[in-house]
Amino acid sequence: KFTDRVLWLFSTPLAPTSSANAIMVKVVTCTAPVNIAVIKYWGKRNAALILPTNDSLSVTLSQDILHSKTTIAASPDFSHDRLWLNGKEEDITKNKRMHNCFRETRALRKQLEDSSAEPLEPLSTYPVHVCSENNFPTAAGLASSASGLAALVFTLARLFDLPTSTSDLSRIARQGSGSACRSLFGGFVAWEMGSRDDGADSLAVQVAPETHWPELQALICVVDDAKKGTSSTEGMQNTVATSPLLQHRIRDVVPERMRDMKKAILDRDFQTFAEITMRDSNQFHAVCLDTFPPIFYLNDVSRAIIRLIHEYNATSPDGRLKAAYTYDAGPNAVIYAPKQNMKEIIHLITRYFPGADFVDPYNFFPEGEVVGSNLPH
Ligand code: DP6
């Protein structure tokens, strides 16, 4: 779900002799959500176009809790494109990925301007000012690049009034950050790697909307909110160059997992969903270990959470899985589980990790029930 606001601002200074110096600015604000992959993207076959070595599949999390919010202003009076990230101006002169997104959306706007019967504002020629903020720690392994670049592309599309489909926009967002293409859709989303060299068929498609499986929920365990050591971009290229296990994963493992995972989602089959999610996270981290030199994203707390979830699943009376963990390029755990198990899982985690602060935006626990050290939110 995206919210947007479109404003045309005409701020007119006092005109000394003529009325020709009005400043025209168009401003749009949108938000985009975070997605957490259950079948991981790790490896590019073309680093410039961001074309992956395998398909991937993710779940988009509610924007109420985690989102990137981006405001973009366009004006002929701006001198150049500029970016402010979480309140601080960033130098984007060498930021190729951002320029890819500007170039692609401006080209579509130009087509619109050229083909329109009515004269359109030549927005494709105006410099833009981009202001973006996350309501969660950037680069803490919580996919801030995915929501950030998805918000950038979606806001540009709204600013330029592009009639482009969401999948076509995902192709542009992919060139900003691979995983960003999946954040343009809600619910369950596949990124089809495609086979073309120009990337025209490497885009995101929705497998099912968020309303399809409302009982499924995510618990985010922030183990460490510091910036990670090895970036995804750098890490995955080292894996492509050195890991034989990655080749096995690409060829023999992911295609079957994609088929089984899509079916599990459509059938709301938590058993299969959970098993593939945990196996895929484990194989992704095994591939990191198989990289030379190895990449370590998990720490002792991450591994303790893995053990805890397996022990919890072992207590299930009918042998059915009750929860699944997954980890991206960092130590933070995301636990997927049916809503009815969430209270138990939160109690378990806060008992085993007594210092944990629990943020309860959906009021899982009635007033007065102490869980962890209940942070106000
Ligand atoms: C582990 O999308 O951040 O989160 O395309 O280089 O920007 P770039 O990488 P990025 O990689 C995400 C990797 C992952 C797995 C996933 O989200 O599928």
Tab-separated table of C-alpha atoms and ligand atoms in Angstrom:
chain	number	residue	atom	x	y	z
A	1	LYS	CA	0.000	0.000	0.000
A	2	PHE	CA	1.344	3.379	-0.863
A	3	THR	CA	0.214	6.737	0.347
A	4	ASP	CA	1.012	9.768	-1.648
A	5	ARG	CA	0.412	13.426	-1.639
A	6	VAL	CA	0.696	15.640	-4.680
A	7	LEU	CA	1.020	19.386	-4.391
A	8	TRP	CA	1.752	22.133	-6.834
A	9	LEU	CA	3.338	25.098	-5.093
A	10	PHE	CA	3.570	28.495	-6.695
A	11	SER	CA	5.475	30.810	-4.429
A	12	THR	CA	5.503	34.250	-5.973
A	13	PRO	CA	7.984	36.831	-4.762
A	14	LEU	CA	7.069	40.500	-5.147
A	15	ALA	CA	7.644	41.433	-8.763
A	16	PRO	CA	9.723	44.550	-9.190
A	17	THR	CA	9.093	45.246	-12.878
A	18	SER	CA	7.605	42.213	-14.505
A	19	SER	CA	5.715	39.092	-13.285
A	20	ALA	CA	8.053	36.614	-14.911
A	21	ASN	CA	9.901	35.384	-11.813
A	22	ALA	CA	7.451	32.950	-10.175
A	23	ILE	CA	9.109	29.767	-8.824
A	24	MET	CA	7.438	26.503	-9.828
A	25	VAL	CA	7.948	23.404	-7.695
A	26	LYS	CA	6.096	20.084	-7.855
A	27	VAL	CA	6.327	17.964	-4.701
A	28	VAL	CA	5.269	14.338	-4.070
A	29	THR	CA	5.647	12.162	-0.949
A	30	CYS	CA	5.306	8.344	-0.860
A	31	THR	CA	6.251	5.550	1.518
A	32	ALA	CA	7.451	2.032	0.666
A	33	PRO	CA	7.669	-1.077	2.866
A	34	VAL	CA	10.437	-3.467	3.873
A	35	ASN	CA	10.488	-7.012	2.463
A	36	ILE	CA	12.183	-10.040	4.006
A	37	ALA	CA	13.144	-12.837	1.626
A	38	VAL	CA	12.233	-16.450	2.376
A	39	ILE	CA	14.154	-17.601	-0.714
A	40	LYS	CA	17.241	-15.419	-0.844
A	41	TYR	CA	18.701	-13.396	-3.679
A	42	TRP	CA	22.486	-13.682	-3.451
A	43	GLY	CA	24.572	-13.246	-6.596
A	44	LYS	CA	24.461	-11.180	-9.785
A	45	ARG	CA	25.061	-12.368	-13.330
A	46	ASN	CA	25.287	-8.729	-14.452
A	47	ALA	CA	26.375	-6.253	-11.767
A	48	ALA	CA	25.686	-3.087	-13.812
A	49	LEU	CA	22.063	-3.980	-14.603
A	50	ILE	CA	21.603	-5.869	-11.298
A	51	LEU	CA	20.512	-9.148	-12.878
A	52	PRO	CA	20.454	-11.985	-10.333
A	53	THR	CA	21.781	-15.532	-10.563
A	54	ASN	CA	18.545	-16.990	-9.155
A	55	ASP	CA	14.865	-16.264	-8.573
A	56	SER	CA	13.908	-15.105	-5.058
A	57	LEU	CA	10.726	-14.718	-3.033
A	58	SER	CA	9.846	-12.434	-0.146
A	59	VAL	CA	7.136	-11.307	2.225
A	60	THR	CA	6.394	-7.582	2.426
A	61	LEU	CA	5.966	-6.341	6.010
A	62	SER	CA	3.345	-3.841	7.125
A	63	GLN	CA	4.298	-0.213	6.566
A	64	ASP	CA	2.801	0.683	9.959
A	65	ILE	CA	5.987	-0.556	11.615
A	66	LEU	CA	8.786	-0.271	9.046
A	67	HIS	CA	8.942	2.001	6.038
A	68	SER	CA	10.989	4.477	4.030
A	69	LYS	CA	9.312	7.798	3.345
A	70	THR	CA	10.504	9.839	0.386
A	71	THR	CA	9.599	13.347	-0.710
A	72	ILE	CA	10.747	14.564	-4.116
A	73	ALA	CA	10.527	18.105	-5.421
A	74	ALA	CA	11.166	19.024	-9.081
A	75	SER	CA	11.822	22.564	-10.240
A	76	PRO	CA	13.463	24.326	-13.186
A	77	ASP	CA	15.006	26.620	-10.569
A	78	PHE	CA	17.063	23.845	-8.926
A	79	SER	CA	20.653	23.702	-10.140
A	80	HIS	CA	21.225	19.920	-9.853
A	81	ASP	CA	19.862	16.659	-8.403
A	82	ARG	CA	20.371	16.407	-4.619
A	83	LEU	CA	19.632	13.843	-1.877
A	84	TRP	CA	19.078	14.161	1.864
A	85	LEU	CA	19.083	10.815	3.710
A	86	ASN	CA	17.721	10.816	7.261
A	87	GLY	CA	18.249	14.591	7.398
A	88	LYS	CA	21.827	14.634	6.109
A	89	GLU	CA	22.827	15.634	2.581
A	90	GLU	CA	24.642	12.849	0.688
A	91	ASP	CA	26.969	13.287	-2.272
A	92	ILE	CA	25.233	11.484	-5.156
A	93	THR	CA	27.589	12.446	-7.960
A	94	LYS	CA	29.040	8.897	-8.042
A	95	ASN	CA	25.828	7.104	-7.052
A	96	LYS	CA	25.251	5.139	-10.281
A	97	ARG	CA	22.263	3.252	-8.898
A	98	MET	CA	20.347	6.414	-8.098
A	99	HIS	CA	21.194	7.876	-11.474
A	100	ASN	CA	19.860	4.670	-13.109
A	101	CYS	CA	16.505	5.334	-11.434
A	102	PHE	CA	16.507	9.022	-12.448
A	103	ARG	CA	17.504	8.183	-16.037
A	104	GLU	CA	14.887	5.445	-16.532
A	105	THR	CA	11.962	7.389	-15.037
A	106	ARG	CA	12.936	10.600	-16.866
A	107	ALA	CA	13.052	8.679	-20.169
A	108	LEU	CA	9.486	7.446	-19.568
A	109	ARG	CA	8.363	10.974	-18.674
A	110	LYS	CA	10.004	12.312	-21.845
A	111	GLN	CA	8.042	9.777	-23.946
A	112	LEU	CA	4.868	10.989	-22.241
A	113	GLU	CA	5.709	14.645	-22.898
A	114	ASP	CA	6.537	13.916	-26.556
A	115	SER	CA	3.410	11.867	-27.229
A	116	SER	CA	0.852	13.976	-25.363
A	117	ALA	CA	-1.689	15.965	-27.388
A	118	GLU	CA	-1.829	18.620	-24.628
A	119	PRO	CA	1.467	20.356	-23.770
A	120	LEU	CA	2.840	18.861	-20.527
A	121	GLU	CA	5.131	20.507	-17.972
A	122	PRO	CA	8.667	19.487	-19.109
A	123	LEU	CA	9.344	17.747	-15.772
A	124	SER	CA	11.794	15.353	-17.447
A	125	THR	CA	14.226	18.271	-17.736
A	126	TYR	CA	13.907	19.604	-14.165
A	127	PRO	CA	16.486	18.764	-11.468
A	128	VAL	CA	15.041	17.069	-8.371
A	129	HIS	CA	15.601	17.326	-4.635
A	130	VAL	CA	15.053	14.003	-2.832
A	131	CYS	CA	14.494	13.778	0.888
A	132	SER	CA	14.262	10.241	2.321
A	133	GLU	CA	13.989	8.835	5.816
A	134	ASN	CA	13.564	5.419	7.420
A	135	ASN	CA	11.645	4.925	10.626
A	136	PHE	CA	14.141	2.160	11.586
A	137	PRO	CA	17.973	1.889	11.775
A	138	THR	CA	19.560	2.131	8.301
A	139	ALA	CA	21.829	-0.778	7.260
A	140	ALA	CA	20.972	-2.823	10.354
A	141	GLY	CA	20.252	-5.865	8.217
A	142	LEU	CA	16.644	-4.709	7.901
A	143	ALA	CA	16.658	-4.166	4.141
A	144	SER	CA	16.654	-0.369	4.224
A	145	SER	CA	18.025	-0.265	0.674
A	146	ALA	CA	14.996	-2.233	-0.531
A	147	SER	CA	12.389	0.116	0.939
A	148	GLY	CA	14.497	3.211	0.212
A	149	LEU	CA	15.001	2.535	-3.495
A	150	ALA	CA	11.416	1.304	-3.925
A	151	ALA	CA	10.179	4.562	-2.377
A	152	LEU	CA	12.484	6.562	-4.671
A	153	VAL	CA	11.202	4.904	-7.858
A	154	PHE	CA	7.547	4.951	-6.821
A	155	THR	CA	7.741	8.637	-5.856
A	156	LEU	CA	9.450	9.542	-9.154
A	157	ALA	CA	6.704	7.656	-11.034
A	158	ARG	CA	4.028	9.665	-9.188
A	159	LEU	CA	5.913	12.921	-9.637
A	160	PHE	CA	6.100	12.285	-13.399
A	161	ASP	CA	2.500	10.915	-13.612
A	162	LEU	CA	3.806	7.742	-15.272
A	163	PRO	CA	1.126	5.273	-16.327
A	164	THR	CA	3.727	2.461	-15.881
A	165	SER	CA	2.623	-0.875	-14.309
A	166	THR	CA	4.010	-1.946	-10.940
A	167	SER	CA	6.036	-4.793	-12.500
A	168	ASP	CA	7.572	-2.361	-15.001
A	169	LEU	CA	8.462	-0.007	-12.149
A	170	SER	CA	10.006	-2.974	-10.325
A	171	ARG	CA	12.382	-3.347	-13.276
A	172	ILE	CA	13.601	0.194	-12.624
A	173	ALA	CA	13.792	-0.258	-8.835
A	174	ARG	CA	15.876	-3.408	-9.457
A	175	GLN	CA	18.544	-1.185	-11.004
A	176	GLY	CA	18.659	0.800	-7.742
A	177	SER	CA	19.026	-2.246	-5.461
A	178	GLY	CA	18.083	-5.797	-6.407
A	179	SER	CA	15.808	-6.541	-3.458
A	180	ALA	CA	14.028	-3.162	-3.935
A	181	CYS	CA	12.072	-4.569	-6.891
A	182	ARG	CA	10.126	-6.795	-4.478
A	183	SER	CA	9.145	-3.881	-2.187
A	184	LEU	CA	6.864	-2.382	-4.842
A	185	PHE	CA	4.259	-5.070	-4.137
A	186	GLY	CA	2.538	-6.005	-0.899
A	187	GLY	CA	1.992	-9.573	0.280
A	188	PHE	CA	4.055	-12.411	-1.211
A	189	VAL	CA	6.355	-11.402	-4.038
A	190	ALA	CA	8.603	-13.271	-6.464
A	191	TRP	CA	11.515	-11.683	-8.311
A	192	GLU	CA	11.808	-13.611	-11.550
A	193	MET	CA	15.449	-13.550	-12.584
A	194	GLY	CA	14.619	-13.577	-16.331
A	195	SER	CA	16.920	-14.792	-19.076
A	196	ARG	CA	17.454	-11.751	-21.304
A	197	ASP	CA	20.795	-9.929	-21.321
A	198	ASP	CA	19.111	-6.501	-21.239
A	199	GLY	CA	17.117	-7.384	-18.086
A	200	ALA	CA	13.716	-6.658	-19.663
A	201	ASP	CA	12.264	-9.824	-18.101
A	202	SER	CA	13.937	-9.539	-14.668
A	203	LEU	CA	11.111	-8.136	-12.549
A	204	ALA	CA	8.851	-8.665	-9.547
A	205	VAL	CA	5.400	-10.259	-9.621
A	206	GLN	CA	2.905	-10.669	-6.805
A	207	VAL	CA	2.310	-14.312	-5.842
A	208	ALA	CA	-0.540	-13.458	-3.448
A	209	PRO	CA	-1.762	-10.255	-1.768
A	210	GLU	CA	-1.331	-9.632	1.978
A	211	THR	CA	-5.032	-10.432	2.549
A	212	HIS	CA	-4.463	-14.006	1.317
A	213	TRP	CA	-2.791	-15.205	4.543
A	214	PRO	CA	-3.569	-12.728	7.344
A	215	GLU	CA	-2.703	-15.242	10.112
A	216	LEU	CA	0.971	-15.168	9.099
A	217	GLN	CA	2.980	-12.650	11.119
A	218	ALA	CA	6.608	-11.600	11.530
A	219	LEU	CA	8.604	-10.915	14.686
A	220	ILE	CA	11.776	-8.910	14.183
A	221	CYS	CA	14.552	-9.574	16.694
A	222	VAL	CA	17.102	-6.789	16.487
A	223	VAL	CA	20.265	-8.423	17.759
A	224	ASP	CA	22.574	-5.613	16.663
A	225	ASP	CA	21.536	-2.291	15.127
A	226	ALA	CA	25.050	-1.246	14.051
A	227	LYS	CA	25.938	-0.953	10.354
A	228	LYS	CA	27.010	-4.353	8.984
A	229	GLY	CA	30.617	-5.242	8.141
A	230	THR	CA	30.332	-6.632	4.598
A	231	SER	CA	27.687	-5.012	2.386
A	232	SER	CA	25.357	-7.301	0.419
A	233	THR	CA	26.613	-5.851	-2.862
A	234	GLU	CA	30.271	-6.581	-2.111
A	235	GLY	CA	29.627	-9.874	-0.298
A	236	MET	CA	27.563	-11.459	-3.041
A	237	GLN	CA	30.096	-10.661	-5.754
A	238	ASN	CA	32.816	-12.383	-3.732
A	239	THR	CA	30.482	-15.373	-3.373
A	240	VAL	CA	29.852	-15.508	-7.140
A	241	ALA	CA	33.599	-15.418	-7.753
A	242	THR	CA	34.651	-18.058	-5.212
A	243	SER	CA	31.859	-20.355	-3.973
A	244	PRO	CA	31.227	-23.733	-5.658
A	245	LEU	CA	28.283	-24.231	-3.274
A	246	LEU	CA	26.551	-21.192	-4.841
A	247	GLN	CA	26.585	-22.933	-8.243
A	248	HIS	CA	24.880	-25.980	-6.729
A	249	ARG	CA	22.299	-23.716	-5.045
A	250	ILE	CA	21.527	-21.847	-8.286
A	251	ARG	CA	21.232	-24.988	-10.422
A	252	ASP	CA	19.863	-27.718	-8.184
A	253	VAL	CA	18.145	-26.079	-5.218
A	254	VAL	CA	16.395	-22.759	-5.880
A	255	PRO	CA	14.195	-23.719	-8.889
A	256	GLU	CA	12.461	-26.505	-6.945
A	257	ARG	CA	12.192	-24.364	-3.797
A	258	MET	CA	10.526	-21.573	-5.780
A	259	ARG	CA	7.876	-23.978	-7.088
A	260	ASP	CA	7.266	-25.541	-3.660
A	261	MET	CA	7.217	-22.166	-1.877
A	262	LYS	CA	4.680	-20.622	-4.274
A	263	LYS	CA	2.410	-23.644	-3.775
A	264	ALA	CA	2.853	-23.500	0.029
A	265	ILE	CA	1.817	-19.828	0.007
A	266	LEU	CA	-1.208	-20.428	-2.214
A	267	ASP	CA	-2.248	-23.381	0.022
A	268	ARG	CA	-1.430	-21.472	3.245
A	269	ASP	CA	0.689	-24.505	4.154
A	270	PHE	CA	2.820	-23.252	7.079
A	271	GLN	CA	4.688	-26.564	7.435
A	272	THR	CA	6.230	-26.326	3.950
A	273	PHE	CA	6.600	-22.523	4.124
A	274	ALA	CA	8.502	-22.778	7.426
A	275	GLU	CA	10.780	-25.634	6.398
A	276	ILE	CA	11.819	-23.987	3.105
A	277	THR	CA	12.297	-20.611	4.843
A	278	MET	CA	14.686	-22.040	7.464
A	279	ARG	CA	16.552	-24.278	5.002
A	280	ASP	CA	16.996	-21.395	2.575
A	281	SER	CA	18.298	-19.026	5.248
A	282	ASN	CA	20.721	-21.738	6.407
A	283	GLN	CA	21.926	-22.404	2.862
A	284	PHE	CA	22.422	-18.700	2.212
A	285	HIS	CA	24.660	-18.454	5.310
A	286	ALA	CA	26.439	-21.685	4.290
A	287	VAL	CA	27.168	-20.090	0.923
A	288	CYS	CA	28.600	-17.078	2.788
A	289	LEU	CA	30.849	-19.454	4.736
A	290	ASP	CA	31.844	-21.140	1.449
A	291	THR	CA	32.950	-17.749	0.074
A	292	PHE	CA	36.712	-17.271	0.205
A	293	PRO	CA	37.593	-15.453	2.423
A	294	PRO	CA	34.390	-16.427	4.305
A	295	ILE	CA	31.681	-13.926	5.238
A	296	PHE	CA	30.105	-14.156	8.699
A	297	TYR	CA	26.771	-12.445	9.243
A	298	LEU	CA	25.380	-14.475	12.152
A	299	ASN	CA	26.668	-14.040	15.703
A	300	ASP	CA	26.263	-16.123	18.884
A	301	VAL	CA	22.858	-14.601	19.658
A	302	SER	CA	21.627	-15.315	16.098
A	303	ARG	CA	22.708	-18.941	16.463
A	304	ALA	CA	21.098	-19.198	19.917
A	305	ILE	CA	17.793	-18.004	18.408
A	306	ILE	CA	18.084	-20.685	15.677
A	307	ARG	CA	18.526	-23.363	18.364
A	308	LEU	CA	15.659	-21.958	20.410
A	309	ILE	CA	13.239	-22.044	17.446
A	310	HIS	CA	14.208	-25.643	16.658
A	311	GLU	CA	13.682	-26.608	20.317
A	312	TYR	CA	10.341	-24.804	20.327
A	313	ASN	CA	9.284	-26.629	17.150
A	314	ALA	CA	10.292	-29.931	18.783
A	315	THR	CA	7.702	-29.326	21.550
A	316	SER	CA	4.873	-29.394	18.983
A	317	PRO	CA	2.543	-32.300	19.954
A	318	ASP	CA	1.745	-33.234	16.343
A	319	GLY	CA	5.267	-32.665	14.993
A	320	ARG	CA	4.131	-29.678	12.926
A	321	LEU	CA	6.371	-26.618	12.775
A	322	LYS	CA	5.248	-23.632	14.855
A	323	ALA	CA	7.764	-20.973	13.758
A	324	ALA	CA	10.483	-20.296	11.175
A	325	TYR	CA	13.550	-18.043	11.363
A	326	THR	CA	15.350	-16.268	8.550
A	327	TYR	CA	18.435	-14.023	8.495
A	328	ASP	CA	19.624	-11.583	5.817
A	329	ALA	CA	23.097	-10.040	5.572
A	330	GLY	CA	23.257	-9.327	9.318
A	331	PRO	CA	22.685	-10.958	12.717
A	332	ASN	CA	19.034	-9.907	13.157
A	333	ALA	CA	16.402	-12.635	13.146
A	334	VAL	CA	13.003	-12.412	11.499
A	335	ILE	CA	10.636	-15.066	12.812
A	336	TYR	CA	7.575	-15.982	10.752
A	337	ALA	CA	4.753	-17.739	12.598
A	338	PRO	CA	0.971	-18.039	12.634
A	339	LYS	CA	-0.530	-15.311	14.821
A	340	GLN	CA	-1.780	-17.819	17.409
A	341	ASN	CA	1.840	-18.817	18.264
A	342	MET	CA	3.257	-15.303	18.442
A	343	LYS	CA	2.533	-14.627	22.117
A	344	GLU	CA	4.271	-17.840	23.130
A	345	ILE	CA	7.282	-17.043	20.910
A	346	ILE	CA	7.626	-13.516	22.314
A	347	HIS	CA	7.511	-14.906	25.872
A	348	LEU	CA	10.128	-17.490	24.942
A	349	ILE	CA	12.535	-15.001	23.374
A	350	THR	CA	12.190	-12.443	26.156
A	351	ARG	CA	12.725	-15.205	28.767
A	352	TYR	CA	15.896	-16.521	27.096
A	353	PHE	CA	17.219	-13.035	26.339
A	354	PRO	CA	16.158	-11.131	29.471
A	355	GLY	CA	17.538	-7.719	28.441
A	356	ALA	CA	15.298	-7.541	25.356
A	357	ASP	CA	12.978	-4.582	24.964
A	358	PHE	CA	9.682	-5.490	23.376
A	359	VAL	CA	7.843	-2.978	21.206
A	360	ASP	CA	4.159	-3.890	20.995
A	361	PRO	CA	2.508	-1.630	18.405
A	362	TYR	CA	-0.414	-4.026	17.850
A	363	ASN	CA	-1.136	-4.451	21.580
A	364	PHE	CA	-0.505	-8.168	21.652
A	365	PHE	CA	-0.301	-8.014	25.394
A	366	PRO	CA	-2.961	-6.446	27.598
A	367	GLU	CA	-2.031	-3.356	29.586
A	368	GLY	CA	0.046	-4.256	32.623
A	369	GLU	CA	1.398	-7.581	31.336
A	370	VAL	CA	5.176	-7.235	31.469
A	371	VAL	CA	7.047	-8.679	28.511
A	372	GLY	CA	10.793	-8.135	28.346
A	373	SER	CA	11.259	-4.573	29.496
A	374	ASN	CA	8.221	-3.314	27.509
A	375	LEU	CA	9.437	-0.268	25.613
A	376	PRO	CA	6.945	2.522	25.186
A	377	HIS	CA	6.204	3.028	21.489
B	1	DP6	C1	20.500	-11.069	1.883
B	1	DP6	O1	19.341	-6.036	-2.651
B	1	DP6	O2	20.848	-5.270	-0.767
B	1	DP6	O3	18.832	-9.387	1.754
B	1	DP6	O4	21.279	-5.635	-5.305
B	1	DP6	O5	23.563	-5.223	-4.429
B	1	DP6	O6	21.667	-3.743	-3.708
B	1	DP6	P1	22.099	-5.132	-4.147
B	1	DP6	O7	21.842	-6.104	-2.925
B	1	DP6	P2	20.626	-6.184	-1.911
B	1	DP6	O8	20.770	-7.702	-1.414
B	1	DP6	C2	19.849	-8.298	-0.552
B	1	DP6	C3	20.348	-9.630	-0.117
B	1	DP6	C4	19.532	-10.318	0.976
B	1	DP6	C5	18.590	-11.359	0.376
B	1	DP6	C6	17.317	-10.869	-0.249
B	1	DP6	O9	16.770	-9.824	0.150
B	1	DP6	O10	16.826	-11.599	-1.130
